[in-house]
GROMACS .gro file of C-alpha atoms in nm:
model
  253
    1ASP     CA    1  -0.710   1.221  -1.877
    2SER     CA    2  -0.643   1.440  -1.578
    3THR     CA    3  -0.722   1.135  -1.365
    4PRO     CA    4  -0.639   0.811  -1.544
    5SER     CA    5  -0.883   0.522  -1.515
    6GLY     CA    6  -0.616   0.290  -1.387
    7ARG     CA    7  -0.552   0.519  -1.092
    8ILE     CA    8  -0.926   0.522  -1.010
    9LEU     CA    9  -0.946   0.141  -1.037
   10ASN     CA   10  -0.652   0.110  -0.808
   11ARG     CA   11  -0.822   0.316  -0.543
   12PHE     CA   12  -1.137   0.119  -0.559
   13THR     CA   13  -0.979  -0.229  -0.571
   14LYS     CA   14  -0.648  -0.261  -0.389
   15ASP     CA   15  -0.669   0.044  -0.160
   16GLN     CA   16  -1.035  -0.022  -0.077
   17GLU     CA   17  -0.954  -0.383   0.003
   18ALA     CA   18  -0.675  -0.270   0.232
   19MET     CA   19  -0.908  -0.039   0.422
   20ASP     CA   20  -1.189  -0.290   0.450
   21SER     CA   21  -0.994  -0.606   0.554
   22LYS     CA   22  -0.618  -0.572   0.604
   23LEU     CA   23  -0.629  -0.247   0.804
   24THR     CA   24  -0.868  -0.398   1.067
   25ILE     CA   25  -0.657  -0.708   1.104
   26ALA     CA   26  -0.346  -0.509   1.143
   27ILE     CA   27  -0.500  -0.293   1.416
   28GLN     CA   28  -0.615  -0.595   1.605
   29ASP     CA   29  -0.283  -0.775   1.577
   30THR     CA   30  -0.088  -0.466   1.676
   31MET     CA   31  -0.296  -0.413   1.989
   32ALA     CA   32  -0.274  -0.776   2.087
   33CYS     CA   33   0.103  -0.804   2.025
   34SER     CA   34   0.170  -0.484   2.216
   35SER     CA   35  -0.023  -0.614   2.522
   36ILE     CA   36   0.165  -0.945   2.510
   37VAL     CA   37   0.506  -0.769   2.484
   38ILE     CA   38   0.435  -0.530   2.767
   39SER     CA   39   0.300  -0.802   3.003
   40GLY     CA   40   0.579  -1.041   2.906
   41ALA     CA   41   0.848  -0.778   2.970
   42ILE     CA   42   0.700  -0.686   3.312
   43PHE     CA   43   0.682  -1.053   3.397
   44GLN     CA   44   1.041  -1.111   3.296
   45CYS     CA   45   1.160  -0.822   3.502
   46ILE     CA   46   0.972  -0.955   3.807
   47ILE     CA   47   1.125  -1.300   3.774
   48THR     CA   48   1.476  -1.188   3.706
   49PRO     CA   49   1.532  -0.818   3.791
   50LEU     CA   50   1.885  -0.829   3.650
   51CYS     CA   51   1.739  -0.898   3.308
   52SER     CA   52   1.543  -0.579   3.300
   53PHE     CA   53   1.846  -0.380   3.186
   54GLY     CA   54   1.893  -0.618   2.892
   55VAL     CA   55   1.527  -0.610   2.800
   56ILE     CA   56   1.515  -0.229   2.799
   57PHE     CA   57   1.837  -0.202   2.604
   58LEU     CA   58   1.725  -0.449   2.334
   59GLY     CA   59   1.384  -0.284   2.335
   60VAL     CA   60   1.545   0.043   2.242
   61ILE     CA   61   1.737  -0.131   1.957
   62TYR     CA   62   1.416  -0.294   1.841
   63TYR     CA   63   1.253   0.051   1.827
   64PHE     CA   64   1.524   0.203   1.607
   65ILE     CA   65   1.528  -0.087   1.372
   66GLN     CA   66   1.152  -0.071   1.347
   67VAL     CA   67   1.170   0.307   1.269
   68PHE     CA   68   1.429   0.250   0.998
   69TYR     CA   69   1.235  -0.033   0.839
   70ARG     CA   70   0.895   0.145   0.877
   71ARG     CA   71   1.014   0.442   0.665
   72THR     CA   72   1.146   0.222   0.392
   73SER     CA   73   0.852  -0.008   0.385
   74ARG     CA   74   0.609   0.278   0.375
   75GLU     CA   75   0.777   0.436   0.077
   76LEU     CA   76   0.805   0.104  -0.103
   77LYS     CA   77   0.428   0.049  -0.049
   78ARG     CA   78   0.361   0.387  -0.198
   79ILE     CA   79   0.576   0.330  -0.499
   80ASP     CA   80   0.415  -0.016  -0.543
   81SER     CA   81   0.066   0.139  -0.548
   82ILE     CA   82   0.181   0.409  -0.795
   83SER     CA   83   0.341   0.157  -1.026
   84ARG     CA   84   0.018  -0.063  -1.019
   85SER     CA   85  -0.203   0.216  -1.167
   86PRO     CA   86  -0.038   0.211  -1.515
   87ILE     CA   87  -0.094  -0.166  -1.534
   88LEU     CA   88  -0.470  -0.122  -1.480
   89SER     CA   89  -0.480   0.174  -1.722
   90HIS     CA   90  -0.308  -0.018  -1.992
   91TYR     CA   91  -0.545  -0.313  -1.929
   92VAL     CA   92  -0.851  -0.095  -1.973
   93GLU     CA   93  -0.724   0.075  -2.282
   94THR     CA   94  -0.633  -0.261  -2.437
   95LEU     CA   95  -0.976  -0.393  -2.376
   96THR     CA   96  -1.138  -0.077  -2.520
   97GLY     CA   97  -0.933  -0.085  -2.839
   98ILE     CA   98  -0.891  -0.461  -2.880
   99THR     CA   99  -1.068  -0.451  -3.222
  100SER     CA  100  -0.831  -0.183  -3.363
  101ILE     CA  101  -0.529  -0.359  -3.207
  102ARG     CA  102  -0.612  -0.685  -3.385
  103ALA     CA  103  -0.710  -0.502  -3.711
  104TYR     CA  104  -0.359  -0.338  -3.736
  105HIS     CA  105  -0.171  -0.645  -3.598
  106ASN     CA  106  -0.028  -0.459  -3.300
  107GLN     CA  107  -0.074  -0.736  -3.048
  108ASN     CA  108   0.302  -0.768  -2.980
  109ILE     CA  109   0.350  -0.400  -2.910
  110PHE     CA  110   0.078  -0.399  -2.647
  111LYS     CA  111   0.194  -0.728  -2.506
  112PHE     CA  112   0.545  -0.583  -2.472
  113GLU     CA  113   0.412  -0.270  -2.298
  114ALA     CA  114   0.200  -0.483  -2.060
  115ASP     CA  115   0.507  -0.697  -1.965
  116SER     CA  116   0.720  -0.386  -1.912
  117ARG     CA  117   0.472  -0.236  -1.674
  118ILE     CA  118   0.422  -0.555  -1.481
  119ASP     CA  119   0.804  -0.594  -1.452
  120ARG     CA  120   0.839  -0.249  -1.308
  121ASN     CA  121   0.582  -0.336  -1.047
  122ALA     CA  122   0.739  -0.671  -0.972
  123LYS     CA  123   1.077  -0.504  -0.906
  124ILE     CA  124   0.917  -0.297  -0.638
  125PHE     CA  125   0.753  -0.598  -0.483
  126PHE     CA  126   1.089  -0.781  -0.482
  127CYS     CA  127   1.253  -0.484  -0.309
  128ALA     CA  128   0.973  -0.488  -0.043
  129PHE     CA  129   1.027  -0.861   0.005
  130ALA     CA  130   1.405  -0.815   0.042
  131VAL     CA  131   1.351  -0.542   0.299
  132HIS     CA  132   1.117  -0.764   0.496
  133ARG     CA  133   1.382  -1.041   0.503
  134TRP     CA  134   1.637  -0.788   0.618
  135LEU     CA  135   1.414  -0.702   0.916
  136CYS     CA  136   1.357  -1.067   0.998
  137LEU     CA  137   1.728  -1.136   1.014
  138ARG     CA  138   1.792  -0.845   1.245
  139LEU     CA  139   1.502  -0.931   1.470
  140GLU     CA  140   1.592  -1.299   1.506
  141THR     CA  141   1.953  -1.201   1.582
  142LEU     CA  142   1.842  -0.967   1.864
  143GLY     CA  143   1.601  -1.236   1.988
  144SER     CA  144   1.886  -1.488   2.010
  145ILE     CA  145   2.100  -1.234   2.199
  146LEU     CA  146   1.824  -1.179   2.443
  147VAL     CA  147   1.770  -1.542   2.510
  148LEU     CA  148   2.150  -1.591   2.555
  149LEU     CA  149   2.167  -1.295   2.795
  150VAL     CA  150   1.878  -1.425   3.008
  151SER     CA  151   2.009  -1.779   3.009
  152VAL     CA  152   2.357  -1.668   3.129
  153ILE     CA  153   2.203  -1.455   3.403
  154VAL     CA  154   1.955  -1.722   3.533
  155ILE     CA  155   2.214  -1.996   3.522
  156SER     CA  156   2.463  -1.777   3.711
  157PHE     CA  157   2.207  -1.718   3.983
  158ARG     CA  158   2.038  -2.063   3.970
  159SER     CA  159   2.108  -2.132   4.338
  160SER     CA  160   1.890  -1.839   4.446
  161LEU     CA  161   1.626  -1.873   4.178
  162GLY     CA  162   1.564  -2.243   4.177
  163PRO     CA  163   1.509  -2.475   3.879
  164ALA     CA  164   1.141  -2.387   3.837
  165LEU     CA  165   1.212  -2.010   3.799
  166VAL     CA  166   1.507  -2.072   3.577
  167GLY     CA  167   1.295  -2.277   3.338
  168LEU     CA  168   1.011  -2.022   3.355
  169ALA     CA  169   1.247  -1.732   3.279
  170ILE     CA  170   1.405  -1.901   2.974
  171THR     CA  171   1.056  -2.010   2.849
  172ASN     CA  172   0.913  -1.661   2.892
  173THR     CA  173   1.213  -1.510   2.708
  174LEU     CA  174   1.156  -1.737   2.412
  175THR     CA  175   0.800  -1.628   2.397
  176LEU     CA  176   0.895  -1.261   2.451
  177THR     CA  177   1.135  -1.256   2.157
  178SER     CA  178   0.880  -1.399   1.917
  179SER     CA  179   0.624  -1.153   2.044
  180PHE     CA  180   0.876  -0.867   1.996
  181ASN     CA  181   0.930  -0.978   1.636
  182TRP     CA  182   0.565  -1.010   1.556
  183CYS     CA  183   0.483  -0.673   1.721
  184VAL     CA  184   0.743  -0.487   1.515
  185ARG     CA  185   0.609  -0.645   1.191
  186GLN     CA  186   0.250  -0.567   1.278
  187MET     CA  187   0.322  -0.209   1.375
  188THR     CA  188   0.501  -0.159   1.046
  189GLU     CA  189   0.214  -0.334   0.861
  190LEU     CA  190  -0.034  -0.105   1.023
  191GLU     CA  191   0.154   0.199   0.905
  192VAL     CA  192   0.198   0.059   0.557
  193GLN     CA  193  -0.170  -0.010   0.523
  194MET     CA  194  -0.250   0.336   0.641
  195SER     CA  195  -0.103   0.467   0.312
  196SER     CA  196  -0.415   0.332   0.144
  197VAL     CA  197  -0.622   0.553   0.373
  198GLU     CA  198  -0.401   0.844   0.282
  199ARG     CA  199  -0.448   0.789  -0.087
  200MET     CA  200  -0.824   0.753  -0.050
  201LEU     CA  201  -0.847   1.078   0.155
  202TYR     CA  202  -0.644   1.251  -0.115
  203TYR     CA  203  -0.915   1.172  -0.363
  204VAL     CA  204  -1.184   1.280  -0.131
  205ASN     CA  205  -1.041   1.603  -0.005
  206SER     CA  206  -0.776   1.725  -0.258
  207ILE     CA  207  -0.923   1.665  -0.609
  208PRO     CA  208  -1.171   1.939  -0.710
  209PHE     CA  209  -1.510   1.835  -0.840
  210GLU     CA  210  -1.611   1.896  -1.202
  211LYS     CA  211  -1.780   2.229  -1.267
  212GLN     CA  212  -2.156   2.210  -1.314
  213GLU     CA  213  -2.221   2.377  -1.642
  214TYR     CA  214  -2.578   2.477  -1.720
  215SER     CA  215  -2.707   2.563  -2.058
  216THR     CA  216  -2.835   2.921  -2.108
  217SER     CA  217  -3.033   2.834  -2.424
  218PRO     CA  218  -3.412   2.814  -2.391
  219PRO     CA  219  -3.561   2.472  -2.324
  220PRO     CA  220  -3.696   2.278  -2.631
  221PRO     CA  221  -4.069   2.280  -2.700
  222PRO     CA  222  -4.290   2.007  -2.538
  223MET     CA  223  -4.331   1.821  -2.872
  224TRP     CA  224  -3.956   1.809  -2.943
  225PRO     CA  225  -3.820   1.643  -3.151
  226MET     CA  226  -4.051   1.721  -3.444
  227ARG     CA  227  -3.832   1.540  -3.708
  228ALA     CA  228  -3.606   1.237  -3.683
  229ASP     CA  229  -3.290   1.406  -3.815
  230ILE     CA  230  -2.970   1.543  -3.674
  231GLU     CA  231  -2.793   1.860  -3.806
  232ILE     CA  232  -2.450   1.963  -3.696
  233LYS     CA  233  -2.307   2.305  -3.779
  234ASP     CA  234  -1.950   2.431  -3.730
  235LEU     CA  235  -1.861   2.161  -3.468
  236VAL     CA  236  -1.526   2.212  -3.286
  237VAL     CA  237  -1.379   1.939  -3.075
  238ALA     CA  238  -1.054   1.961  -2.866
  239TYR     CA  239  -0.889   1.774  -2.574
  240ARG     CA  240  -0.844   1.939  -2.238
  241ASP     CA  241  -0.602   2.241  -2.263
  242THR     CA  242  -0.500   2.159  -2.624
  243GLU     CA  243  -0.568   2.316  -2.964
  244ASP     CA  244  -0.881   2.227  -3.157
  245ILE     CA  245  -0.861   1.889  -3.321
  246LEU     CA  246  -1.170   1.902  -3.526
  247LYS     CA  247  -1.275   2.239  -3.675
  248GLY     CA  248  -1.582   2.346  -3.857
  249ILE     CA  249  -1.757   2.007  -3.890
  250SER     CA  250  -2.109   2.038  -4.053
  251CYS     CA  251  -2.329   1.748  -4.151
  252SER     CA  252  -2.682   1.630  -4.152
  253VAL     CA  253  -2.808   1.286  -4.064
   0.00000   0.00000   0.00000
């Protein structure tokens, strides 16, 4: 097949689900987290202006970590989608030929092939999970550094800030770090889910349609068919872009 059935099933199941449900949620979460982070950072700079340099510096580090993670996660998502298509193709082929598989006692061969394809897809999923944990560790470390920096600054200037502002600054920093982490994850998730849109658009815009072939022979008479029989003369059958498989088949039924 020029377009395997498993690839088509993958587009209309996993990719379609991502476009209908996950993509909308990712957009909403990204916009909500971005507004929380921006308002929290402005509020923090108003409370403790000295912390603005630390917030900006760590924000830049957050951005570069997010860019590095985003590229890796996007490619892993693409590889995961590619490795899922052979699983669906093999499943469809197995269901179609289940009678022949059992007749020739080839169940173990197809089971081994199915396990191998699932294992290849599971390896990609494990890599994506490991990359996600890598991101979480870096973000939590940066968040702890930000909380420590703000705590040291507000405690050093507690005489001029007062206990209420000191507690408010530390509490807002804790909320800001968790919002930073969630914003980075959701921005990455949004771009990862956009790969499903890219794959669907590829099928819509890049794959040519089948040619419409019209018969040049005259139409059959109104009373056709006159007899209940089928006659085949010199039938030739071939796969796409291959030599003829069946040649000169003639029979009457």
